[in-house]
PDB file of C-alpha atoms in Angstrom:
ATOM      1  CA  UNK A  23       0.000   0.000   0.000  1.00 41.00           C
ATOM      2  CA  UNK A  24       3.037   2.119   0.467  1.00 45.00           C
ATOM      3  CA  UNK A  25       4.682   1.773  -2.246  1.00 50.00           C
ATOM      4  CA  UNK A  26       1.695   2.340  -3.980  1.00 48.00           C
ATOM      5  CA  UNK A  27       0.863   5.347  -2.440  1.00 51.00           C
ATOM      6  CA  UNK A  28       4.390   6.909  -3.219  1.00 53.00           C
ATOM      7  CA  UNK A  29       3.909   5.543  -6.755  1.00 55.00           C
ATOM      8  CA  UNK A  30       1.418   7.551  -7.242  1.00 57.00           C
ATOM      9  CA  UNK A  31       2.645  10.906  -5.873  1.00 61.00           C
ATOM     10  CA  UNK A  32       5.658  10.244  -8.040  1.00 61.00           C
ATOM     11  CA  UNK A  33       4.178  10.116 -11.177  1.00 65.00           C
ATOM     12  CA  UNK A  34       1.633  13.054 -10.131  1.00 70.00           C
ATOM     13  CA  UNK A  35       4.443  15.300  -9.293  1.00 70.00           C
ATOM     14  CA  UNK A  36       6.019  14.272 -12.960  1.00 68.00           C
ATOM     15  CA  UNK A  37       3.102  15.267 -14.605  1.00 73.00           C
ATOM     16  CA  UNK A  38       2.750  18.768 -12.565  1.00 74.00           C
ATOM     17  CA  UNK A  39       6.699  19.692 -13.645  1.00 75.00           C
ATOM     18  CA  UNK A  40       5.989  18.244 -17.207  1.00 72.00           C
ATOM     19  CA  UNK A  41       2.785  20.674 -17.335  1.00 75.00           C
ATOM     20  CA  UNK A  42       4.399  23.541 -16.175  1.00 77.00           C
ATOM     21  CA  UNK A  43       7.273  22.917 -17.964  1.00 73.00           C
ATOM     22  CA  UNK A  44       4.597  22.757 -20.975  1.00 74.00           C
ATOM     23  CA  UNK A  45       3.003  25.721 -20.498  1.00 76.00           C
ATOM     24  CA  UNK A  46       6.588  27.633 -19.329  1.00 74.00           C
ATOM     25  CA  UNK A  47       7.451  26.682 -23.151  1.00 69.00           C
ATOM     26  CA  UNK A  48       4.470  27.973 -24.726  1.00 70.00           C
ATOM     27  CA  UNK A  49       5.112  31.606 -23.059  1.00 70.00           C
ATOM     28  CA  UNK A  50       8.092  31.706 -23.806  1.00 62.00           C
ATOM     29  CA  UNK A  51       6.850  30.844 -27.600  1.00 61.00           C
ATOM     30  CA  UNK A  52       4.686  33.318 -27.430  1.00 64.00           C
ATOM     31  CA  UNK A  53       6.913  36.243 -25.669  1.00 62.00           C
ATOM     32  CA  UNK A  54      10.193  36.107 -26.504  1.00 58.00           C
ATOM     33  CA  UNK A  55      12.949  35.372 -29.546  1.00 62.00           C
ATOM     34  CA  UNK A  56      14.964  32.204 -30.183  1.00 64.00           C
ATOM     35  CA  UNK A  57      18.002  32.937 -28.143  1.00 63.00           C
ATOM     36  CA  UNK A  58      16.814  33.893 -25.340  1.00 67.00           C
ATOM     37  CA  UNK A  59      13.984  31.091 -25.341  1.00 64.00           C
ATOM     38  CA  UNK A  60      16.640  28.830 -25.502  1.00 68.00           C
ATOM     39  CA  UNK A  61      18.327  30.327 -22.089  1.00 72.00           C
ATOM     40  CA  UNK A  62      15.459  29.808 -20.296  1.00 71.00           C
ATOM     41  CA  UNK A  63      14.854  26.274 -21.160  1.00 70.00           C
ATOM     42  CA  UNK A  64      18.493  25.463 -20.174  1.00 73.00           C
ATOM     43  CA  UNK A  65      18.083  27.483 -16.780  1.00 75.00           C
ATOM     44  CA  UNK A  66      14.197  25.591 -16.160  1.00 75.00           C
ATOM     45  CA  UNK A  67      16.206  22.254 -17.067  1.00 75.00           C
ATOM     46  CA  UNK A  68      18.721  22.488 -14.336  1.00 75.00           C
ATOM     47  CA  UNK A  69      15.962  23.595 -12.237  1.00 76.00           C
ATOM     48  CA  UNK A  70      14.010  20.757 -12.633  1.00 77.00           C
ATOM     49  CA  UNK A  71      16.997  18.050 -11.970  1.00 76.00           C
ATOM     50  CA  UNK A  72      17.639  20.020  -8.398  1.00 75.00           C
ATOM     51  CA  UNK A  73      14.593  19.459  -7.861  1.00 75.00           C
ATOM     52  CA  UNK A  74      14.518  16.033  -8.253  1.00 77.00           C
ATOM     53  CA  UNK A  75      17.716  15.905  -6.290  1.00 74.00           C
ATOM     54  CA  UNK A  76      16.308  17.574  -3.160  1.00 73.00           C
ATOM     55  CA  UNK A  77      13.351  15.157  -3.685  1.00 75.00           C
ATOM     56  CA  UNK A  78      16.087  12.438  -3.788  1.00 75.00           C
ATOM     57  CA  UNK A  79      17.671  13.512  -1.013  1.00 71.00           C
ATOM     58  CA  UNK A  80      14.154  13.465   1.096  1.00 71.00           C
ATOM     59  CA  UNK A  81      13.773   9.854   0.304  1.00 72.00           C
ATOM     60  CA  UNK A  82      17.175   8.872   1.730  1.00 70.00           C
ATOM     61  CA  UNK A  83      16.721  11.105   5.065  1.00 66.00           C
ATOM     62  CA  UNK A  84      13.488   9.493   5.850  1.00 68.00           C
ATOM     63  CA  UNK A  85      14.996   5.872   4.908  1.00 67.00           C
ATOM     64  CA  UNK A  86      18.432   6.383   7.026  1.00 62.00           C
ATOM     65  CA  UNK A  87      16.911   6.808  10.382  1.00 59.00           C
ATOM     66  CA  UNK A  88      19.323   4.609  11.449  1.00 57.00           C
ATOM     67  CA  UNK A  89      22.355   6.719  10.877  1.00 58.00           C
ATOM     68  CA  UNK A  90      23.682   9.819  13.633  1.00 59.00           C
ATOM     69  CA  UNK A  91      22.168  12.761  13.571  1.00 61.00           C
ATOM     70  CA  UNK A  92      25.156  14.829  12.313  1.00 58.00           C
ATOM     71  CA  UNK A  93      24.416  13.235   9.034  1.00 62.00           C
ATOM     72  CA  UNK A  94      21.329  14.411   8.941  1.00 62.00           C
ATOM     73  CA  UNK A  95      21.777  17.591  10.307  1.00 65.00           C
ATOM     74  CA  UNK A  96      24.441  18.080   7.656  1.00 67.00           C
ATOM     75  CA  UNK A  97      21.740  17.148   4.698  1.00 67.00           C
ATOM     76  CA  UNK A  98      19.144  19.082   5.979  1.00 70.00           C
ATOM     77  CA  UNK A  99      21.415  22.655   6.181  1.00 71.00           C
ATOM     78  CA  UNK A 100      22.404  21.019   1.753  1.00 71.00           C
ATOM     79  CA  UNK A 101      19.205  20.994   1.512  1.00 69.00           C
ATOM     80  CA  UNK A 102      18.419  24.407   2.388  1.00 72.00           C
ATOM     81  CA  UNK A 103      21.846  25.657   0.141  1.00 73.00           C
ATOM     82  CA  UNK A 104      20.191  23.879  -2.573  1.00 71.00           C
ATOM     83  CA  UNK A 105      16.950  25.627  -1.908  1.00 72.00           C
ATOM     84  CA  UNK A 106      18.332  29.111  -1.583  1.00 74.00           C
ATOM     85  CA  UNK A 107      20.150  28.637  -4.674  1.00 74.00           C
ATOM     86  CA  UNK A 108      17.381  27.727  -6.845  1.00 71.00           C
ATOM     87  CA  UNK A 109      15.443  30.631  -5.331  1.00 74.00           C
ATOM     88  CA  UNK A 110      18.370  32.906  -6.416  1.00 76.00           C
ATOM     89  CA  UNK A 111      17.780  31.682  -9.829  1.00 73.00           C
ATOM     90  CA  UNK A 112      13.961  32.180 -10.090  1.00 73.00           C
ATOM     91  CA  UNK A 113      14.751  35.705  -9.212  1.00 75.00           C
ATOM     92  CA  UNK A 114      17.923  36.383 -11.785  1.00 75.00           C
ATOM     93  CA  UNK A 115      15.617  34.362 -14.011  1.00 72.00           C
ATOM     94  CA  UNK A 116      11.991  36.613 -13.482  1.00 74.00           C
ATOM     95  CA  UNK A 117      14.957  39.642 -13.571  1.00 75.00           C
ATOM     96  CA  UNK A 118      15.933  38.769 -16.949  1.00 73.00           C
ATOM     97  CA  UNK A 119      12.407  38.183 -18.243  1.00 71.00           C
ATOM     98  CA  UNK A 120      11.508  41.710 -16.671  1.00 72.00           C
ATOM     99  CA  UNK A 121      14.361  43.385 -18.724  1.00 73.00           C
ATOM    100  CA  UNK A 122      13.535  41.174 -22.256  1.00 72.00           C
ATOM    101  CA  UNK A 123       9.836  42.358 -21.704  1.00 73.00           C
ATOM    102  CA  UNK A 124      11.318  46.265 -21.188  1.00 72.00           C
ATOM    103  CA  UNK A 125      13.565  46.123 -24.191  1.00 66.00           C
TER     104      UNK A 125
END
C-alpha cells in the first residue's frame, strides 16, 4: 500500500513539472525570440533536476533513520543551500524576463 501510495505521488508530481514545464514553453513561444527562449529552457532544465535531487535527497533522510544525527543535520542545512540557490535563480531568471519584456 506504500509503495503504492508513493507511486502515485511520483508520477503526479512528474506530470505537474511536465505541465508547467509545458506551459513555461508555450510563453516563452509566445513572448520572446529564439536565443533567449533557448536560455530559459536550459536554466528551467537544471531547475528541474535540483529538484529532483532535493526530492532524492528526502527519500534517503526518511529511509536512514538509522544513521547519527550529524548526518542528517548536515543534509538538511544542503538541503536548504540547494533551496536558496534555486530561489536565487527564479529571481535572476523573473529579472531577466523583466528586462527582455522592457527592451
Amino acid at each position: 500500500m506504500m509503495t503504492m501510495t508513493t507511486t502515485r505521488r511520483r508520477t503526479t508530481k512528474i506530470t505537474m513539472t511536465m505541465m508547467m514545464m509545458m506551459m513555461t514553453l508555450m510563453m516563452m513561444i509566445t513572448t520572446m525570440t529564439t536565443i533567449t527562449m533557448l536560455l530559459v529552457i536550459v536554466t528551467i532544465m537544471l531547475l528541474l533536476l535540483l529538484m529532483t535531487m532535493l526530492l532524492l535527497m528526502m527519500r534517503w533522510m526518511r529511509r536512514s533513520r538509522t544513521r547519527t544525527r550529524a548526518t542528517t543535520t548536515t543534509t538538511t542545512t544542503t538541503m536548504m543551500m540547494m533551496m536558496m540557490m534555486m530561489m536565487m535563480m527564479m529571481m535572476m531568471m523573473m529579472m531577466m524576463m523583466m528586462m527582455m519584456m522592457m527592451m
